[in-house]
Structures are given as structure tokens and as C-alpha cells.
mmCIF file of C-alpha atoms in Angstrom:
data_model
loop_
_atom_site.group_PDB
_atom_site.id
_atom_site.type_symbol
_atom_site.label_atom_id
_atom_site.label_comp_id
_atom_site.label_asym_id
_atom_site.label_seq_id
_atom_site.Cartn_x
_atom_site.Cartn_y
_atom_site.Cartn_z
ATOM 1 C CA MET Q 4 -50.817 -141.793 -99.285
ATOM 2 C CA VAL Q 5 -51.141 -143.216 -95.788
ATOM 3 C CA ASP Q 6 -53.459 -141.189 -93.542
ATOM 4 C CA GLN Q 7 -51.334 -141.197 -90.400
ATOM 5 C CA GLU Q 8 -53.892 -139.317 -88.295
ATOM 6 C CA LYS Q 9 -56.535 -141.998 -88.906
ATOM 7 C CA ILE Q 10 -54.012 -144.655 -87.905
ATOM 8 C CA VAL Q 11 -53.187 -142.733 -84.694
ATOM 9 C CA GLN Q 12 -56.900 -142.628 -83.810
ATOM 10 C CA GLY Q 13 -57.342 -146.313 -84.655
ATOM 11 C CA ILE Q 14 -54.392 -147.414 -82.527
ATOM 12 C CA LYS Q 15 -55.687 -145.361 -79.611
ATOM 13 C CA LEU Q 16 -59.032 -147.170 -79.923
ATOM 14 C CA ILE Q 17 -57.311 -150.580 -80.016
ATOM 15 C CA LEU Q 18 -55.207 -149.802 -76.953
ATOM 16 C CA GLU Q 19 -58.248 -148.562 -75.062
ATOM 17 C CA ALA Q 20 -60.242 -151.629 -76.163
ATOM 18 C CA ILE Q 21 -57.683 -154.026 -74.675
ATOM 19 C CA GLY Q 22 -57.701 -152.104 -71.398
ATOM 20 C CA GLU Q 23 -54.426 -150.189 -71.721
ATOM 21 C CA ASP Q 24 -53.741 -146.767 -70.265
ATOM 22 C CA LEU Q 25 -52.873 -144.405 -73.145
ATOM 23 C CA HIS Q 26 -51.095 -142.114 -70.702
ATOM 24 C CA ARG Q 27 -48.715 -144.825 -69.484
ATOM 25 C CA GLU Q 28 -45.122 -143.801 -70.257
ATOM 26 C CA GLY Q 29 -44.395 -146.682 -72.633
ATOM 27 C CA LEU Q 30 -47.557 -146.057 -74.683
ATOM 28 C CA ARG Q 31 -47.669 -142.265 -74.889
ATOM 29 C CA ASN Q 32 -46.194 -142.086 -78.379
ATOM 30 C CA THR Q 33 -47.110 -145.571 -79.565
ATOM 31 C CA PRO Q 34 -49.988 -144.476 -81.845
ATOM 32 C CA GLN Q 35 -47.678 -142.036 -83.652
ATOM 33 C CA ARG Q 36 -44.918 -144.657 -83.941
ATOM 34 C CA VAL Q 37 -47.366 -147.170 -85.404
ATOM 35 C CA ALA Q 38 -48.639 -144.582 -87.914
ATOM 36 C CA LYS Q 39 -45.077 -143.855 -89.037
ATOM 37 C CA MET Q 40 -44.363 -147.584 -89.268
ATOM 38 C CA CYS Q 41 -47.446 -148.076 -91.469
ATOM 39 C CA SER Q 42 -46.184 -145.425 -93.886
ATOM 40 C CA GLU Q 43 -42.997 -147.457 -94.274
ATOM 41 C CA LEU Q 44 -44.562 -150.939 -94.330
ATOM 42 C CA PHE Q 45 -47.189 -149.979 -96.920
ATOM 43 C CA SER Q 46 -45.012 -147.721 -99.082
ATOM 44 C CA GLY Q 47 -45.613 -149.925 -102.138
ATOM 45 C CA MET Q 48 -49.328 -149.163 -102.275
ATOM 46 C CA GLU Q 49 -49.099 -146.442 -104.896
ATOM 47 C CA LEU Q 50 -46.048 -147.705 -106.809
ATOM 48 C CA ASP Q 51 -46.117 -149.683 -110.045
ATOM 49 C CA PRO Q 52 -43.835 -152.747 -109.778
ATOM 50 C CA ARG Q 53 -43.122 -152.531 -113.521
ATOM 51 C CA ASP Q 54 -41.470 -149.112 -113.196
ATOM 52 C CA PRO Q 55 -38.023 -150.334 -112.040
ATOM 53 C CA LEU Q 56 -37.923 -152.647 -115.078
ATOM 54 C CA LYS Q 57 -38.235 -149.854 -117.645
ATOM 55 C CA THR Q 58 -34.481 -149.365 -118.056
ATOM 56 C CA CYS Q 59 -33.077 -152.282 -120.038
ATOM 57 C CA PHE Q 60 -29.724 -153.098 -121.608
ATOM 58 C CA GLU Q 61 -28.636 -155.081 -124.624
ATOM 59 C CA ALA Q 62 -26.457 -158.062 -123.753
ATOM 60 C CA ASP Q 63 -25.271 -159.251 -127.176
ATOM 61 C CA GLY Q 64 -28.102 -161.700 -127.728
ATOM 62 C CA HIS Q 65 -27.908 -163.262 -124.250
ATOM 63 C CA ASP Q 66 -30.753 -165.755 -124.025
ATOM 64 C CA GLU Q 67 -29.791 -167.870 -121.036
ATOM 65 C CA MET Q 68 -31.479 -167.866 -117.648
ATOM 66 C CA ILE Q 69 -30.743 -165.099 -115.157
ATOM 67 C CA LEU Q 70 -31.532 -165.960 -111.527
ATOM 68 C CA VAL Q 71 -31.450 -163.836 -108.396
ATOM 69 C CA LYS Q 72 -32.094 -166.025 -105.384
ATOM 70 C CA ASP Q 73 -32.408 -165.703 -101.635
ATOM 71 C CA ILE Q 74 -33.802 -162.159 -101.801
ATOM 72 C CA PRO Q 75 -34.910 -161.360 -98.245
ATOM 73 C CA PHE Q 76 -38.312 -159.704 -97.946
ATOM 74 C CA ASN Q 77 -41.078 -159.031 -95.459
ATOM 75 C CA SER Q 78 -44.714 -158.227 -95.951
ATOM 76 C CA ILE Q 79 -47.941 -157.946 -93.969
ATOM 77 C CA CYS Q 80 -50.650 -160.606 -94.192
ATOM 78 C CA GLU Q 81 -53.910 -158.927 -95.135
ATOM 79 C CA HIS Q 82 -55.948 -161.373 -93.039
ATOM 80 C CA HIS Q 83 -54.443 -160.611 -89.611
ATOM 81 C CA LEU Q 84 -52.100 -157.652 -90.273
ATOM 82 C CA LEU Q 85 -49.171 -159.692 -89.011
ATOM 83 C CA PRO Q 86 -45.833 -160.014 -90.817
ATOM 84 C CA PHE Q 87 -44.724 -162.800 -93.071
ATOM 85 C CA TYR Q 88 -41.123 -162.927 -94.189
ATOM 86 C CA GLY Q 89 -38.673 -165.074 -96.044
ATOM 87 C CA LYS Q 90 -36.817 -165.361 -99.327
ATOM 88 C CA ALA Q 91 -37.805 -164.760 -102.908
ATOM 89 C CA HIS Q 92 -36.170 -166.265 -105.978
ATOM 90 C CA VAL Q 93 -36.653 -164.704 -109.415
ATOM 91 C CA ALA Q 94 -35.484 -166.132 -112.741
ATOM 92 C CA TYR Q 95 -36.125 -165.054 -116.294
ATOM 93 C CA ILE Q 96 -34.872 -165.881 -119.763
ATOM 94 C CA PRO Q 97 -34.340 -162.689 -121.774
ATOM 95 C CA ALA Q 98 -35.781 -162.330 -125.253
ATOM 96 C CA GLY Q 99 -33.453 -160.871 -127.855
ATOM 97 C CA GLY Q 100 -30.665 -160.130 -125.385
ATOM 98 C CA ARG Q 101 -32.741 -157.512 -123.573
ATOM 99 C CA ILE Q 102 -31.781 -157.637 -119.869
ATOM 100 C CA VAL Q 103 -32.496 -155.532 -116.817
ATOM 101 C CA GLY Q 104 -30.163 -154.641 -113.944
ATOM 102 C CA ILE Q 105 -30.461 -157.396 -111.338
ATOM 103 C CA SER Q 106 -31.133 -154.882 -108.555
ATOM 104 C CA LYS Q 107 -34.318 -153.958 -110.415
ATOM 105 C CA LEU Q 108 -35.671 -157.472 -109.834
ATOM 106 C CA VAL Q 109 -35.084 -156.969 -106.114
ATOM 107 C CA ARG Q 110 -36.884 -153.626 -106.299
ATOM 108 C CA VAL Q 111 -39.958 -155.323 -107.795
ATOM 109 C CA ILE Q 112 -40.077 -157.665 -104.772
ATOM 110 C CA ASP Q 113 -39.736 -154.655 -102.440
ATOM 111 C CA ILE Q 114 -42.575 -152.727 -104.063
ATOM 112 C CA VAL Q 115 -45.056 -155.600 -104.140
ATOM 113 C CA SER Q 116 -44.224 -156.817 -100.628
ATOM 114 C CA ARG Q 117 -44.892 -153.352 -99.172
ATOM 115 C CA ARG Q 118 -48.666 -153.798 -99.354
ATOM 116 C CA PRO Q 119 -51.206 -155.744 -97.300
ATOM 117 C CA GLN Q 120 -50.737 -159.021 -99.079
ATOM 118 C CA LEU Q 121 -51.290 -162.702 -99.610
ATOM 119 C CA GLN Q 122 -48.174 -164.701 -100.412
ATOM 120 C CA GLU Q 123 -49.930 -166.228 -103.416
ATOM 121 C CA ARG Q 124 -50.740 -162.779 -104.828
ATOM 122 C CA LEU Q 125 -47.239 -161.483 -104.089
ATOM 123 C CA THR Q 126 -45.729 -164.351 -106.087
ATOM 124 C CA SER Q 127 -48.074 -163.947 -109.026
ATOM 125 C CA THR Q 128 -47.871 -160.134 -109.117
ATOM 126 C CA VAL Q 129 -44.064 -160.188 -109.275
ATOM 127 C CA ALA Q 130 -44.081 -162.758 -112.094
ATOM 128 C CA THR Q 131 -46.721 -160.838 -114.037
ATOM 129 C CA ALA Q 132 -44.908 -157.487 -113.676
ATOM 130 C CA ILE Q 133 -41.671 -158.980 -115.009
ATOM 131 C CA ASN Q 134 -43.471 -160.800 -117.793
ATOM 132 C CA GLU Q 135 -45.438 -157.731 -118.894
ATOM 133 C CA GLN Q 136 -42.558 -155.262 -118.781
ATOM 134 C CA LEU Q 137 -39.615 -157.341 -120.054
ATOM 135 C CA LYS Q 138 -41.531 -159.703 -122.342
ATOM 136 C CA PRO Q 139 -38.975 -162.449 -121.693
ATOM 137 C CA LYS Q 140 -39.092 -166.013 -122.974
ATOM 138 C CA GLY Q 141 -40.003 -167.124 -119.461
ATOM 139 C CA VAL Q 142 -40.272 -166.087 -115.808
ATOM 140 C CA VAL Q 143 -40.316 -168.096 -112.609
ATOM 141 C CA VAL Q 144 -40.831 -166.684 -109.118
ATOM 142 C CA VAL Q 145 -40.615 -168.826 -105.985
ATOM 143 C CA ILE Q 146 -41.306 -167.418 -102.534
ATOM 144 C CA GLU Q 147 -40.630 -169.175 -99.231
ATOM 145 C CA ALA Q 148 -42.027 -167.513 -96.126
ATOM 146 C CA GLU Q 149 -42.914 -167.931 -92.492
ATOM 147 C CA HIS Q 150 -46.220 -166.341 -91.502
ATOM 148 C CA LEU Q 151 -46.473 -164.965 -87.972
ATOM 149 C CA CYS Q 152 -50.262 -165.324 -88.173
ATOM 150 C CA MET Q 153 -49.587 -169.066 -88.168
ATOM 151 C CA SER Q 154 -46.516 -169.019 -85.899
ATOM 152 C CA ILE Q 155 -47.662 -166.940 -82.907
ATOM 153 C CA ARG Q 156 -51.448 -167.467 -82.967
ATOM 154 C CA GLY Q 157 -53.988 -169.907 -84.331
ATOM 155 C CA VAL Q 158 -52.228 -173.217 -84.946
ATOM 156 C CA SER Q 159 -49.021 -171.849 -83.318
ATOM 157 C CA LYS Q 160 -46.507 -173.632 -85.553
ATOM 158 C CA PRO Q 161 -43.324 -171.530 -85.613
ATOM 159 C CA GLY Q 162 -40.887 -172.487 -88.341
ATOM 160 C CA ALA Q 163 -43.499 -173.749 -90.802
ATOM 161 C CA ILE Q 164 -42.589 -172.447 -94.267
ATOM 162 C CA THR Q 165 -45.072 -171.782 -97.062
ATOM 163 C CA VAL Q 166 -43.733 -172.070 -100.614
ATOM 164 C CA THR Q 167 -45.492 -170.540 -103.620
ATOM 165 C CA SER Q 168 -44.440 -170.372 -107.249
ATOM 166 C CA ALA Q 169 -45.539 -168.627 -110.414
ATOM 167 C CA VAL Q 170 -44.287 -169.664 -113.841
ATOM 168 C CA ARG Q 171 -44.764 -167.908 -117.140
ATOM 169 C CA GLY Q 172 -43.777 -168.616 -120.738
ATOM 170 C CA LEU Q 173 -41.046 -171.168 -121.422
ATOM 171 C CA PHE Q 174 -40.838 -172.206 -117.766
ATOM 172 C CA ARG Q 175 -44.481 -173.253 -117.956
ATOM 173 C CA SER Q 176 -44.323 -175.008 -121.332
ATOM 174 C CA ASN Q 177 -40.879 -176.610 -121.100
ATOM 175 C CA ALA Q 178 -40.394 -179.038 -118.211
ATOM 176 C CA SER Q 179 -36.589 -179.172 -118.547
ATOM 177 C CA SER Q 180 -36.285 -175.360 -118.340
ATOM 178 C CA ARG Q 181 -38.545 -175.348 -115.290
ATOM 179 C CA GLU Q 182 -36.527 -178.180 -113.679
ATOM 180 C CA GLU Q 183 -33.262 -176.311 -114.335
ATOM 181 C CA ALA Q 184 -34.611 -173.188 -112.617
ATOM 182 C CA MET Q 185 -35.942 -175.129 -109.628
ATOM 183 C CA SER Q 186 -32.667 -177.021 -109.319
ATOM 184 C CA LEU Q 187 -30.686 -173.791 -109.265
ATOM 185 C CA ILE Q 188 -33.063 -172.273 -106.705
ATOM 186 C CA LYS Q 189 -32.767 -175.306 -104.413
ATOM 187 C CA GLY Q 190 -28.994 -175.664 -104.960
ATOM 188 C CA LYS Q 191 -26.531 -174.916 -102.234
ATOM 189 C CA ARG Q 192 -24.102 -172.019 -102.584
#
């Protein structure tokens, strides 16, 4: 649970430290707004990303790849507490025809991205959650994101995209399966 009162106090200290007037009209309620925002942005902290995957369906022995691509997401970089955002792509090959509702894959991305995060960890955590809960033949997760910590400060390179991937099972051991997934992810609509 997010301690909103501590966040309010912390934001007041930051504003004072940069020389702002906490009583200025535009800032009067800023600490409370930031605390509320933090509750939303970090709502995945206490959730298990495997939970949405617990309800499965039988699909008459379906054992072909299922891909959900271009899933928009945003997260907060744990190094600078600035956003990074982009698209996630998730593919898996069911084992024994056991499938999950495709919206549940999106929910896994939502849960994991709502934590202070590294893109590399986000990618790996999503792949591991799917692999552990569904026990599919294979999982691949690719995430493409722009990091504001790199776009608006530091090297100041807006538009630079970081791509990370995590592969499990058949996608790791079988190059043609991996190539098929990557081709579908890169493919135009």
C-alpha cells in the first residue's frame, strides 16, 4: 500500500529544495496530486502477475503460436523516477491446447509495468510469469520503449528506442520458431 502522507511530505521537501513557494496557487495541492498519482502509477507493487493467467480454456489441442502485439504500456524508471513508455509484444505456444484469454496477457504487462522498473526486468518478469503459470511450449516477450530519463536529460536523445527480449522454451531452442515470432512482431498490419 502506498503511503500517500509520506509522499506528500517528500514532495513538499523537493519543492522547497528547488526554491519553490508551496503557497503559490499552482502548487498548493501539488503534493497531494503527486501522492494520488503514485498510488496509480505503482499499483502493481502488491499484485502477482501470474494471477490473471489462472483462468484457462481448452482449445481442442491448439498448439500454434498466439501473439498479441503493439500493447501500449508505460512504466517508471527506477533510476531517475521518470517514465518510459512504448509497446510490448507477447507470444506463446500453448501446451496441450490450454490457452488463456488474450486480455489476460495485456493484464500481465499492466501489473508488471506499474512498479519502479528496469525495462530488462519488465521483459523478463512478464516472460517468466507466463512461462510459470501457463507452462507453454514457449514464450517470447519483446518490449520497445522510449525512456524520458534519456530523452529529456542526460544524453538528451528524444526518439531513441530501447528494445529488449526474453525467450523461453521452444522459442529459445528452435531458431525457426523464434524467427517466425520475430517476423510476426516486426510485420506490418
